[in-house]
Short mmCIF file of C-alpha atoms and ligand atoms in Angstrom, two decimals:
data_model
loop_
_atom_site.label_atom_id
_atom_site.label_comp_id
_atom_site.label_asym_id
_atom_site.label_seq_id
_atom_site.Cartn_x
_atom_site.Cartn_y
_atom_site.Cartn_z
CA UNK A 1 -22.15 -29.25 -13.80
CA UNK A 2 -20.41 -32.31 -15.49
CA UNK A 3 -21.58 -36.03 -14.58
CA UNK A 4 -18.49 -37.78 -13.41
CA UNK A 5 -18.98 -41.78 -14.12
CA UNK A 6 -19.50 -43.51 -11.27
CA UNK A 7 -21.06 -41.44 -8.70
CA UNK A 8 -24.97 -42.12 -7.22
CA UNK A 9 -27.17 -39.39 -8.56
CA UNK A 10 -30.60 -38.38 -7.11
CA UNK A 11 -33.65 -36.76 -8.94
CA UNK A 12 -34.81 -34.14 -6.39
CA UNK A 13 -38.83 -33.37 -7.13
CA UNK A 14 -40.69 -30.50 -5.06
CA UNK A 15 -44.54 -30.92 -5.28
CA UNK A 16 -46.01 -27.82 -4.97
CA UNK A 17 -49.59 -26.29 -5.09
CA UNK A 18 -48.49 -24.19 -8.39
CA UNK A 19 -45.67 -25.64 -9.64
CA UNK A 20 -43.69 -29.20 -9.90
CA UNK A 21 -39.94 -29.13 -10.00
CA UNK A 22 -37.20 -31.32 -10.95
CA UNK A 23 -33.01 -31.26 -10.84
CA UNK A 24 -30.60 -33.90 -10.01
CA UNK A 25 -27.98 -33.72 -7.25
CA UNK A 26 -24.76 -35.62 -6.68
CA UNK A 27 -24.10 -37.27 -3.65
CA UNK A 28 -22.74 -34.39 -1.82
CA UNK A 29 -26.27 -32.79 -2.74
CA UNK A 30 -24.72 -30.23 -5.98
CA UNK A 31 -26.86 -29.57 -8.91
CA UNK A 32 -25.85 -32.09 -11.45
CA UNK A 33 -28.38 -30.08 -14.22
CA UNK A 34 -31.05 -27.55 -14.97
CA UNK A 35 -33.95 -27.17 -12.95
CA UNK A 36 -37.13 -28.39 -14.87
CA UNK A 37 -40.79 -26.76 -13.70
CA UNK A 38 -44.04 -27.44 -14.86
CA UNK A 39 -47.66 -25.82 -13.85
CA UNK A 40 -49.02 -28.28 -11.24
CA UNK A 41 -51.98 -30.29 -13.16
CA UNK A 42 -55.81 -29.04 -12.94
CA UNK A 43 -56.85 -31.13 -11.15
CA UNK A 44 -54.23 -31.91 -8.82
CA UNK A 45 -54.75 -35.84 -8.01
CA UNK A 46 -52.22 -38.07 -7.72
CA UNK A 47 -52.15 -40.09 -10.99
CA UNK A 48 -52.17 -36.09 -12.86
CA UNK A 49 -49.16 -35.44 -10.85
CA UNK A 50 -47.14 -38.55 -11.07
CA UNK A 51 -47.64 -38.64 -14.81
CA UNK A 52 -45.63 -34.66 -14.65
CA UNK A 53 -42.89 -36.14 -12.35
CA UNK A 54 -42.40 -39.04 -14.76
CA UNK A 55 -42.34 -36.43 -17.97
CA UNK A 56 -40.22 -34.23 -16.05
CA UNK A 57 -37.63 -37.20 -15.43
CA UNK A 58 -37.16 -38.13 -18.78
CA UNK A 59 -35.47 -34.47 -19.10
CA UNK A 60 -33.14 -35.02 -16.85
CA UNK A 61 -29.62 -37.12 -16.78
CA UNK A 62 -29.83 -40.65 -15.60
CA UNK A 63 -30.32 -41.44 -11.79
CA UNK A 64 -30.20 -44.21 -9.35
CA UNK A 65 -32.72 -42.79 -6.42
CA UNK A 66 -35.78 -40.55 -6.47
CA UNK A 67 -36.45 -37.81 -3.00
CA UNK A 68 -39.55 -36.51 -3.09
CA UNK A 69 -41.54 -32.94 -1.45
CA UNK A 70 -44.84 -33.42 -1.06
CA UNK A 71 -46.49 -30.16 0.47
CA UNK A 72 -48.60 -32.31 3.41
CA UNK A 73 -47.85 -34.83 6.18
CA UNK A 74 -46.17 -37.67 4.93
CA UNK A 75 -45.90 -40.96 7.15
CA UNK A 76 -43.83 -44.06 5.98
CA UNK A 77 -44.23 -42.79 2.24
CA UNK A 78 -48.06 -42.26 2.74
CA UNK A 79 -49.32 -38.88 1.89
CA UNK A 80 -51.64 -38.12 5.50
CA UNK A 81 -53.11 -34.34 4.35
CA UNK A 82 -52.96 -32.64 1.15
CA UNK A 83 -54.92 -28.82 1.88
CA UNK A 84 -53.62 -27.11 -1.31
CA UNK A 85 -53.94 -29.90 -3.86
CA UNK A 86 -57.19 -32.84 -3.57
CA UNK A 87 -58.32 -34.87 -1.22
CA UNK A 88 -57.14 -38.29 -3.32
CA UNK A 89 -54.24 -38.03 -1.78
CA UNK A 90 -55.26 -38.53 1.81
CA UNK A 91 -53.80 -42.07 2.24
CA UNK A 92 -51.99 -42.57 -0.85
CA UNK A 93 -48.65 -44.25 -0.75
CA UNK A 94 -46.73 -42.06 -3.14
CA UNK A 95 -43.53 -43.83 -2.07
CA UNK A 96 -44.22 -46.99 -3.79
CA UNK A 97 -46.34 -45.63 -6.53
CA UNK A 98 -43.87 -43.57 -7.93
CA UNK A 99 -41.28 -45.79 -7.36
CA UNK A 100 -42.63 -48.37 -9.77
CA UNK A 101 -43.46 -45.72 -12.61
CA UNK A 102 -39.97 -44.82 -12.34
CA UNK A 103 -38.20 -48.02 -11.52
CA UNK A 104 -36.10 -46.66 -8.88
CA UNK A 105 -36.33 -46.33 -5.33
CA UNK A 106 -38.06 -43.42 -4.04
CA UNK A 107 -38.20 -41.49 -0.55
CA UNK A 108 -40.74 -38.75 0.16
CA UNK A 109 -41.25 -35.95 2.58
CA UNK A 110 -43.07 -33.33 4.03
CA UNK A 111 -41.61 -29.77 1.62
CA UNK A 112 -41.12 -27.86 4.33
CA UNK A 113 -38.62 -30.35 5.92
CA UNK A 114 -36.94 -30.76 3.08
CA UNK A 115 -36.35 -26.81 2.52
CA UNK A 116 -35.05 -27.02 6.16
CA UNK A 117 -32.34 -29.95 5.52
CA UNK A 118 -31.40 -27.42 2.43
CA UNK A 119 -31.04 -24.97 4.68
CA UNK A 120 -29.95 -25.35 7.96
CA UNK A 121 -26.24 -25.13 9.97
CA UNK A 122 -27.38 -28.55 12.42
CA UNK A 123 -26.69 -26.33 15.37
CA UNK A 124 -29.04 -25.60 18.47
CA UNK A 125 -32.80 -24.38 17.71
CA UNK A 126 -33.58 -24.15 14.18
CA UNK A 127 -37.27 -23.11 12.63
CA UNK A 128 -38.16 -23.22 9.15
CA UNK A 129 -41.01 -20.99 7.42
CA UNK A 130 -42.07 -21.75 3.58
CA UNK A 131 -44.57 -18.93 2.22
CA UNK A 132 -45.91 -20.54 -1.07
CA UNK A 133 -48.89 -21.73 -1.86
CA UNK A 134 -49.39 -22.88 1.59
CA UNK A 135 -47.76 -21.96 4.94
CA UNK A 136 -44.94 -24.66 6.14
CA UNK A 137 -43.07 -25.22 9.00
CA UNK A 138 -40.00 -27.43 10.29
CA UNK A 139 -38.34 -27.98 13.46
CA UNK A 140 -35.17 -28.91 13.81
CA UNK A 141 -32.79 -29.62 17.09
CA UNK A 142 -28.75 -29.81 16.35
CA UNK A 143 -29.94 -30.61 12.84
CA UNK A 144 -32.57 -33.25 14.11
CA UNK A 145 -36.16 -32.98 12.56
CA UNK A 146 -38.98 -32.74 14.71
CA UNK A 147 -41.78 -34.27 12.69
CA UNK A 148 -44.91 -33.10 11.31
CA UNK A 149 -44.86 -29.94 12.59
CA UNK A 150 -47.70 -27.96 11.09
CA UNK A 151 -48.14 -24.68 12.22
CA UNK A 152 -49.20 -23.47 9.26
CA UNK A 153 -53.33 -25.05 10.22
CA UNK A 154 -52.98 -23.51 13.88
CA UNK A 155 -54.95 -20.26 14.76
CA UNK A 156 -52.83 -17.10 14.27
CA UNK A 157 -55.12 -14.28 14.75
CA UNK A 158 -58.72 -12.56 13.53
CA UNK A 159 -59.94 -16.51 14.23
CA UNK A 160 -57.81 -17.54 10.95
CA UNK A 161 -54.58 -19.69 10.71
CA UNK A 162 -51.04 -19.20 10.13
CA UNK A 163 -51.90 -20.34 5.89
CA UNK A 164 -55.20 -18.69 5.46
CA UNK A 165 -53.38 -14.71 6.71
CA UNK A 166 -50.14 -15.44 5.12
CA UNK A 167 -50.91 -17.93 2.22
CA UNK A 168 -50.89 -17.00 -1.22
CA UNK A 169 -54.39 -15.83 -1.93
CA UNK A 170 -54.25 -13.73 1.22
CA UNK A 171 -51.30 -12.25 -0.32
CA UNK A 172 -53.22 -11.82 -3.96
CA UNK A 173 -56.27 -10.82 -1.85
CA UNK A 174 -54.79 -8.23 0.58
CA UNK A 175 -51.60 -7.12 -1.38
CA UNK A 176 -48.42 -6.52 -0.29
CA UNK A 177 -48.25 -4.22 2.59
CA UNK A 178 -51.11 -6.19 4.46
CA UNK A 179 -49.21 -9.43 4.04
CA UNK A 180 -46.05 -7.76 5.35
CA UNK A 181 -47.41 -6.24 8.48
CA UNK A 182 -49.22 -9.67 9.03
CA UNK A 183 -45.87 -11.16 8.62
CA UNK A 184 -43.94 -9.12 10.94
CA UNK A 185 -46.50 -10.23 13.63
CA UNK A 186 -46.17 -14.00 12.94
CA UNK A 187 -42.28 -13.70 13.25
CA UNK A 188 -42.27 -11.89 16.47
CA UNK A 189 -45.11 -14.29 17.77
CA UNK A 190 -42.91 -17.61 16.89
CA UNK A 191 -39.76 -15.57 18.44
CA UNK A 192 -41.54 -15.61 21.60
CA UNK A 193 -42.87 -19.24 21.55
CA UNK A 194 -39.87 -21.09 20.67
CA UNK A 195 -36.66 -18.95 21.28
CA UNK A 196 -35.09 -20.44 18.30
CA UNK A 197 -31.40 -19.60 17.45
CA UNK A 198 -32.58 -19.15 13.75
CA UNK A 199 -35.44 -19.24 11.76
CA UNK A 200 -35.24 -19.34 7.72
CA UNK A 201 -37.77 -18.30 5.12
CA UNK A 202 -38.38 -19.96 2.44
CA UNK A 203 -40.95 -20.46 -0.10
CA UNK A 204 -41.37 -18.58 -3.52
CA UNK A 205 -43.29 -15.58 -2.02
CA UNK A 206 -40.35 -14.94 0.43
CA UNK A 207 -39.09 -12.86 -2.62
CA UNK A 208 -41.96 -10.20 -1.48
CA UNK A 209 -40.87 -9.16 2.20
CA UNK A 210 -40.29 -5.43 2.50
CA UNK A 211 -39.42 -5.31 6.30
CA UNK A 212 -35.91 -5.42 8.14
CA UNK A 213 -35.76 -9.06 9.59
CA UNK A 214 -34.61 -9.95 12.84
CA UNK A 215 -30.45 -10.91 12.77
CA UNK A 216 -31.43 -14.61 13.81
CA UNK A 217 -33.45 -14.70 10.61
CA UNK A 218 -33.13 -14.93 6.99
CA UNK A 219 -34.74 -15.44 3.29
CA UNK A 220 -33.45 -19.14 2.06
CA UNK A 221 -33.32 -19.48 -1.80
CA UNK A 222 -36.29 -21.60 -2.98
CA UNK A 223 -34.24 -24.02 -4.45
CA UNK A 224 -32.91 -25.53 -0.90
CA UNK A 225 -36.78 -27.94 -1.59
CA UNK A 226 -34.89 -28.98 -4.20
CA UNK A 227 -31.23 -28.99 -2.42
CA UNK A 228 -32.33 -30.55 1.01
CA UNK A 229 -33.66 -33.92 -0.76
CA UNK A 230 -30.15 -35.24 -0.75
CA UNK A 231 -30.55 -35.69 3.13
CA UNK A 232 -33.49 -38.17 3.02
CA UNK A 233 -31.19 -40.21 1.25
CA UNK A 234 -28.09 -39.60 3.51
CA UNK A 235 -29.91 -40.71 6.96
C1 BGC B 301 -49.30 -28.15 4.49
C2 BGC B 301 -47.87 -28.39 4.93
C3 BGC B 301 -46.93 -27.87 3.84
C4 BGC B 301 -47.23 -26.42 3.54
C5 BGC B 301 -46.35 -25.88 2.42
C6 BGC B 301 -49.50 -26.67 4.19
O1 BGC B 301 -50.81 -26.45 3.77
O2 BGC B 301 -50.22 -28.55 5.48
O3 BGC B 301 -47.66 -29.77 5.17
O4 BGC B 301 -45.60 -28.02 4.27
O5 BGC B 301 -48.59 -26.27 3.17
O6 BGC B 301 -46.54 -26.56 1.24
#
């Protein structure tokens, strides 16, 4: 986990709805460091959370670029929808905010994408689930993102969405076994609508499923939101 000289290093930041995170990765996308978290601030409003991200940067080695998750649609480095953190943020160009408090250039995301470019092999059908906070969802076609997919908002069943059955306070609100049975469903319901060749699971409350997955499916560690930011900077 030595810095060579000379190589372009890239502080990877996942915005989440409970916690912010930090590492930087080489330009082959390796750790270059140790993962810094913090709680996400009370209120979560923009200026709150940029002032953690720029703490959380001055613990890490020195960088050149800045990829940011941001856990809501994110068009042209504006931040579109923000359910799990405040409503500030609807229309707020984080790109260019951030990138003068920190003085380097900066590229943000939607989290769920970025899990997915952590994740993926870049071959046929590929479908990304995060369970966190919030439900999220990516698309990808021979490693090709399909923007602002956002199935986590769309009815699942009992009249509630995808996020409000399998989001974290249903989880601390039903327990366990509920969450599990409601997540069996929602796999075999997005195996049926779009045939993918694999979906991955990601998310920090992936750790609690109990059930035997599909074979085209599998738990990704959380630390491909982290991972995947190298590709925003590789297209
Ligand atoms: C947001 C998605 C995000 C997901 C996971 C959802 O509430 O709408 O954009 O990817 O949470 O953070």
């Amino acid at each position: 986990m030595n810095k060579p000289n000379g190589s372009i290093w890239t502080l990877a930041v996942d915005i989440g709805g409970s916690g912010v995170k930090v590492m930087i990765l080489d330009e082959q996308g390796n750790p270059g460091g140790k993962r810094e978290r913090v709680k996400t601030p009370q209120p979560p409003k923009p200026e709150a959370i940029i002032e953690a991200i720029v703490n959380l940067a001055k613990t890490q080695p020195d960088y050149q670029r800045v990829a940011v998750g941001f856990p809501g649609v994110v068009q042209q480095g504006i931040t579109k929808t923000a359910v799990n953190l405040d409503a500030d943020w609807i229309d707020f160009n984080l790109e260019s905010t951030l990138s003068q408090r920190l003085g380097k250039p900066v590229k943000v995301a939607n989290d769920a994408d970025i899990q997915g470019f952590g994740a993926i092999k870049g071959q046929g059908l590929e479908l990304v689930i995060t369970l966190g906070t919030g439900f999220g969802s990516a698309l990808f076609i021979n490693g090709k993102l399909v923007p602002n997919l956002e199935m986590g908002h769309h009815p699942f069943r009992k009249g509630e969405t995808y996020e409000e059955q399998l989001g974290r306070a249903a989880l601390d609100k039903e327990g366990k076994k509920k969450w599990n049975n409601r997540l069996e469903k929602a796999i075999a319901n997005l195996e049926h609508l779009f045939n993918y060749d694999a979906l991955y699971i990601g998310g920090g409350e992936a750790k609690n499923i109990e059930f035997k997955l599909p074979d085209n499916a599998k738990i990704i560690p959380n630390v491909a939101g982290l991972l995947g930011g190298i590709a925003l900077w590789n297209q």
